[in-house]
PDB file of C-alpha atoms in Angstrom:
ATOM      1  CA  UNK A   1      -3.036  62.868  -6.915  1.00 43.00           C
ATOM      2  CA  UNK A   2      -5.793  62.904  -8.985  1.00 53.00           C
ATOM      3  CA  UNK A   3      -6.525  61.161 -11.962  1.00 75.00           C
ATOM      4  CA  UNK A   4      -7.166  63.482 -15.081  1.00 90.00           C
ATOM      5  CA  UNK A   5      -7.499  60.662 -17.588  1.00 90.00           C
ATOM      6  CA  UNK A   6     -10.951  60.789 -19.786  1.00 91.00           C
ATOM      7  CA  UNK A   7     -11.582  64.046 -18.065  1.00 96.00           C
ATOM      8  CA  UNK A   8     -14.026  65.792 -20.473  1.00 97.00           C
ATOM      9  CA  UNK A   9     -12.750  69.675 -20.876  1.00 98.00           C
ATOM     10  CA  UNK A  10     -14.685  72.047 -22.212  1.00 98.00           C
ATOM     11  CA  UNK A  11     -11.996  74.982 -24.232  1.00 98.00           C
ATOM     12  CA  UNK A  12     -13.243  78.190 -24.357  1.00 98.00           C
ATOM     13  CA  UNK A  13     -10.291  80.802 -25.691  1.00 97.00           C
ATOM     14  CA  UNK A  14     -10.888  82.726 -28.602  1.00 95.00           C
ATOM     15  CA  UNK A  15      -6.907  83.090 -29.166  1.00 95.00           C
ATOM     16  CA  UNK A  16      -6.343  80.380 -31.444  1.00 95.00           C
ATOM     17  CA  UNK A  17      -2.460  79.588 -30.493  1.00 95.00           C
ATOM     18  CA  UNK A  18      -3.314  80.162 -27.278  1.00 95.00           C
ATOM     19  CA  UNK A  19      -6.076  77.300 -27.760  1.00 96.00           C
ATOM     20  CA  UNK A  20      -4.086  74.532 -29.239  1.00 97.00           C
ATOM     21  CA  UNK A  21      -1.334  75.280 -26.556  1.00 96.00           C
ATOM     22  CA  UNK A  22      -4.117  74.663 -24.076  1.00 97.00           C
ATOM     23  CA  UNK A  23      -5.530  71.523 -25.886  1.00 97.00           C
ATOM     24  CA  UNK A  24      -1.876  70.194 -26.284  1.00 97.00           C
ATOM     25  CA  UNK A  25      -1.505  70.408 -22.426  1.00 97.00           C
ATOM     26  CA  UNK A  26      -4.753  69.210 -21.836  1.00 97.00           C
ATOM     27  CA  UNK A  27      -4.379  66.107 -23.831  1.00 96.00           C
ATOM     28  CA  UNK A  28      -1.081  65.409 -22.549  1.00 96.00           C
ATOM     29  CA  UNK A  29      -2.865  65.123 -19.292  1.00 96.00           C
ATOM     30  CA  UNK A  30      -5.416  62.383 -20.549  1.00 96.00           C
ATOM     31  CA  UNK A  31      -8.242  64.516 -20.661  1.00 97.00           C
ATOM     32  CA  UNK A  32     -11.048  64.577 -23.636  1.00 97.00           C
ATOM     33  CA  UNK A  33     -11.384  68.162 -24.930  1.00 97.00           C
ATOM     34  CA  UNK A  34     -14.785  69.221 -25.831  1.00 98.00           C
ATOM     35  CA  UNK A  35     -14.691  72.464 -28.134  1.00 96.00           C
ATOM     36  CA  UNK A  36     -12.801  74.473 -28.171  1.00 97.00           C
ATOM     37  CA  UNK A  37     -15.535  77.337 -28.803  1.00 97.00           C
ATOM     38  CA  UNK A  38     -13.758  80.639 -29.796  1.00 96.00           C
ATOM     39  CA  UNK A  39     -17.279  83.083 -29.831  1.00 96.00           C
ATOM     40  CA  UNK A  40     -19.791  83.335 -27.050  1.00 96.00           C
ATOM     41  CA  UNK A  41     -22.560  81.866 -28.927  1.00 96.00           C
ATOM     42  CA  UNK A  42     -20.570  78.411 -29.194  1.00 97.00           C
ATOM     43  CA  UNK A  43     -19.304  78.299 -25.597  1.00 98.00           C
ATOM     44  CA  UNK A  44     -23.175  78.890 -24.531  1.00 98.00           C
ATOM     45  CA  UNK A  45     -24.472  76.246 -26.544  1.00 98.00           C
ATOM     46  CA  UNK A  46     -21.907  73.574 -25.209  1.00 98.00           C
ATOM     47  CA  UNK A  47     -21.991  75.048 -21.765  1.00 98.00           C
ATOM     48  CA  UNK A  48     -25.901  74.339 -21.863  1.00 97.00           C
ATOM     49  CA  UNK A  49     -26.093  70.602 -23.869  1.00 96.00           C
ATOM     50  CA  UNK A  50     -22.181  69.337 -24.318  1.00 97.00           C
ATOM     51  CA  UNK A  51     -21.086  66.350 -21.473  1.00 97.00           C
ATOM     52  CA  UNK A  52     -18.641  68.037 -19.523  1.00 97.00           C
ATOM     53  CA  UNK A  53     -16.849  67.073 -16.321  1.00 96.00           C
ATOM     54  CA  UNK A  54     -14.875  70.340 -16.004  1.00 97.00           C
ATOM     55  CA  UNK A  55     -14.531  73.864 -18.380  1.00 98.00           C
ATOM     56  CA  UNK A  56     -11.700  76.325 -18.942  1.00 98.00           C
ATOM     57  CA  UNK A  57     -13.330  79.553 -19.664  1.00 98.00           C
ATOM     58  CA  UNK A  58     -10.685  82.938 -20.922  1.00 96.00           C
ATOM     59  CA  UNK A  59     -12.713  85.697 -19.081  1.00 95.00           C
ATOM     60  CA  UNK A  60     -12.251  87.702 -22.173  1.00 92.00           C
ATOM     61  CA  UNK A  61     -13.609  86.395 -25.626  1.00 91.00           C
ATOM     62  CA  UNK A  62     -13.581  88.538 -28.981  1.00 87.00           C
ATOM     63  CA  UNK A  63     -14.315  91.718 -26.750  1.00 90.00           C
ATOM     64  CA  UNK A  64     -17.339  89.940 -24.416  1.00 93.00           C
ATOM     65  CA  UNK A  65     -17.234  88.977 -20.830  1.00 94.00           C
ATOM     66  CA  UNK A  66     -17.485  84.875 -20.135  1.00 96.00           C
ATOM     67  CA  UNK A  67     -19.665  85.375 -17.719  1.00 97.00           C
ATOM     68  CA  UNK A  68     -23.197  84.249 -19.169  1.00 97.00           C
ATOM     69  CA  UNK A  69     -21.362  81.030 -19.729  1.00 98.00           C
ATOM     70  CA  UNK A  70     -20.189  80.360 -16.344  1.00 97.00           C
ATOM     71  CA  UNK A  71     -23.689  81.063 -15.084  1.00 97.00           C
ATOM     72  CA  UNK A  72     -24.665  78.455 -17.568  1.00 98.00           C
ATOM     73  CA  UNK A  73     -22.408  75.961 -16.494  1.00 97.00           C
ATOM     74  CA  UNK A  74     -23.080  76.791 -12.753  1.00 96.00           C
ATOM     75  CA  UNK A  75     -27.078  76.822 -12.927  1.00 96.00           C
ATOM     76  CA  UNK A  76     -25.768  72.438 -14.535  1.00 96.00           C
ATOM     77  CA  UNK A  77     -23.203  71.933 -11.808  1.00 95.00           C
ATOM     78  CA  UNK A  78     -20.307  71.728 -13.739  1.00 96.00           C
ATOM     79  CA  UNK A  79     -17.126  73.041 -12.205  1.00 96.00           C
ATOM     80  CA  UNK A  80     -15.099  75.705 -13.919  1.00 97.00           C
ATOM     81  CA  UNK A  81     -11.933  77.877 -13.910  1.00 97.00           C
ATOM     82  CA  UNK A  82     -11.705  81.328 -15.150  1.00 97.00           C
ATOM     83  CA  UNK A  83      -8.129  82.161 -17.212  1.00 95.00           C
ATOM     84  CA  UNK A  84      -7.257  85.612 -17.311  1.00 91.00           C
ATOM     85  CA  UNK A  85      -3.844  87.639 -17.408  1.00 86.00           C
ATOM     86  CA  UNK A  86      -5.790  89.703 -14.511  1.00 82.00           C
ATOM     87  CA  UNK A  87      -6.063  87.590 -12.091  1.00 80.00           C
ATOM     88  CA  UNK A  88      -9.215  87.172 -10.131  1.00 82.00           C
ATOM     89  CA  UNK A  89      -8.849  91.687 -10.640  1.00 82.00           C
ATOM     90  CA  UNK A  90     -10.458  90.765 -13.783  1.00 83.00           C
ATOM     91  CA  UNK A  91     -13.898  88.973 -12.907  1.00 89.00           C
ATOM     92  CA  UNK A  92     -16.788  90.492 -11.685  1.00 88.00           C
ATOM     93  CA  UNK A  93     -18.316  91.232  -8.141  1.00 89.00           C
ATOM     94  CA  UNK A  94     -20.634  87.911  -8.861  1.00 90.00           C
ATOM     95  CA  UNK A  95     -18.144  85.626  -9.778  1.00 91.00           C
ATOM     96  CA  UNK A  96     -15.685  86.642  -7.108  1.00 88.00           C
ATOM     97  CA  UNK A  97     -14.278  83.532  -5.218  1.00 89.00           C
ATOM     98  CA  UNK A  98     -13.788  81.282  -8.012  1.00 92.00           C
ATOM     99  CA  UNK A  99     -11.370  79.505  -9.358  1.00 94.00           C
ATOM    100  CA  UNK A 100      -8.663  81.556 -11.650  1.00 95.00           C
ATOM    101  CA  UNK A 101      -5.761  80.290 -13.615  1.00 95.00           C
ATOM    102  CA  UNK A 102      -3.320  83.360 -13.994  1.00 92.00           C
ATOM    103  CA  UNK A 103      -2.399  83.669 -17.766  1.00 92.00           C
ATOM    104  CA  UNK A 104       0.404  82.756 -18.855  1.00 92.00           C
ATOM    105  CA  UNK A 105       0.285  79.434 -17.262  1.00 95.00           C
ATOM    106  CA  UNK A 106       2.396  75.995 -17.532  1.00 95.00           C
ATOM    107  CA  UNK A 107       0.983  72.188 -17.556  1.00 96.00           C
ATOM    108  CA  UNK A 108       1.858  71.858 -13.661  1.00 96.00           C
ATOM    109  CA  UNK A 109      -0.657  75.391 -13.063  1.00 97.00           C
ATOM    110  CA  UNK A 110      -3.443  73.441 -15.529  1.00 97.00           C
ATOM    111  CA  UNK A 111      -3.211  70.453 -14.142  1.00 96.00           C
ATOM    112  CA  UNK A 112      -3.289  71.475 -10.279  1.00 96.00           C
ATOM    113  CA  UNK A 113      -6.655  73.547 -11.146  1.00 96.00           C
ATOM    114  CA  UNK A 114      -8.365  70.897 -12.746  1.00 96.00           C
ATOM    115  CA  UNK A 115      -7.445  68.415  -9.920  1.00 95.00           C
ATOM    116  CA  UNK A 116      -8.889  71.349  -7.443  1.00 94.00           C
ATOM    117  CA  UNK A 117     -12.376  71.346 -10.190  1.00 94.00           C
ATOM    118  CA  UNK A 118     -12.262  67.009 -10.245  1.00 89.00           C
ATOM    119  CA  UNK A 119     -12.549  67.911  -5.943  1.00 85.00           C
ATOM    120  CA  UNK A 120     -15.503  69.930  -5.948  1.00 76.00           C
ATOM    121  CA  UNK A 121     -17.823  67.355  -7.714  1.00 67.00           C
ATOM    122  CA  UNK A 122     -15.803  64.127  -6.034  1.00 57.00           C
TER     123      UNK A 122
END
């Protein structure tokens, strides 16, 4: 297994319960949450400057696709997941193929995607 400990998680969910049941999860994991950014702007500018080992992006924020921000943190090299209640029905033909965390999801679903993220860069 894994270790998650002082794994630095970049939030991006513009629901805000939704967001502190992520961060609770999160932390009771050991990782360091950076964010969370609830508007595209935010997520863009941490995506682009914030140390990050890993980012949980919601596919949908206020009305705007993530997208722009996964490029972001793709063009850096930092390993992502996509959450969505659609599945992977819900991303675009670009971003096809990577890694989705089905909303609603438990600690056990969070943590098994960010082990699968702390893999790709290992």
């Amino acid at each position: 297994m894994t270790t998650l400990s002082s794994l630095k998680v970049l939030v991006v969910e513009d629901e805000a319960l939704v967001s502190m049941l992520v961060e609770d999860m999160l932390t009771d994991l050991g990782c360091a949450i950076v964010g969370p950014a609830a508007e595209i702007e935010e997520a863009l500018r941490l995506a682009n400057s914030a140390d990050i080992d890993a980012a949980l992006l919601d596919v949908n924020l206020g009305g705007r696709p993530i997208f722009p921000v996964a490029d972001a943190l793709k063009a850096r090299g930092v390993p992502f997941a996509f959450a969505s209640g659609y599945g992977e029905a819900g991303l675009t033909e670009d971003h096809r193929g990577a890694t989705v965390l089905q909303k609603p999801f438990r600690e056990a679903d969070l943590r098994r995607v960010l082990e699968g993220l702390v893999g790709q860069t290992a």
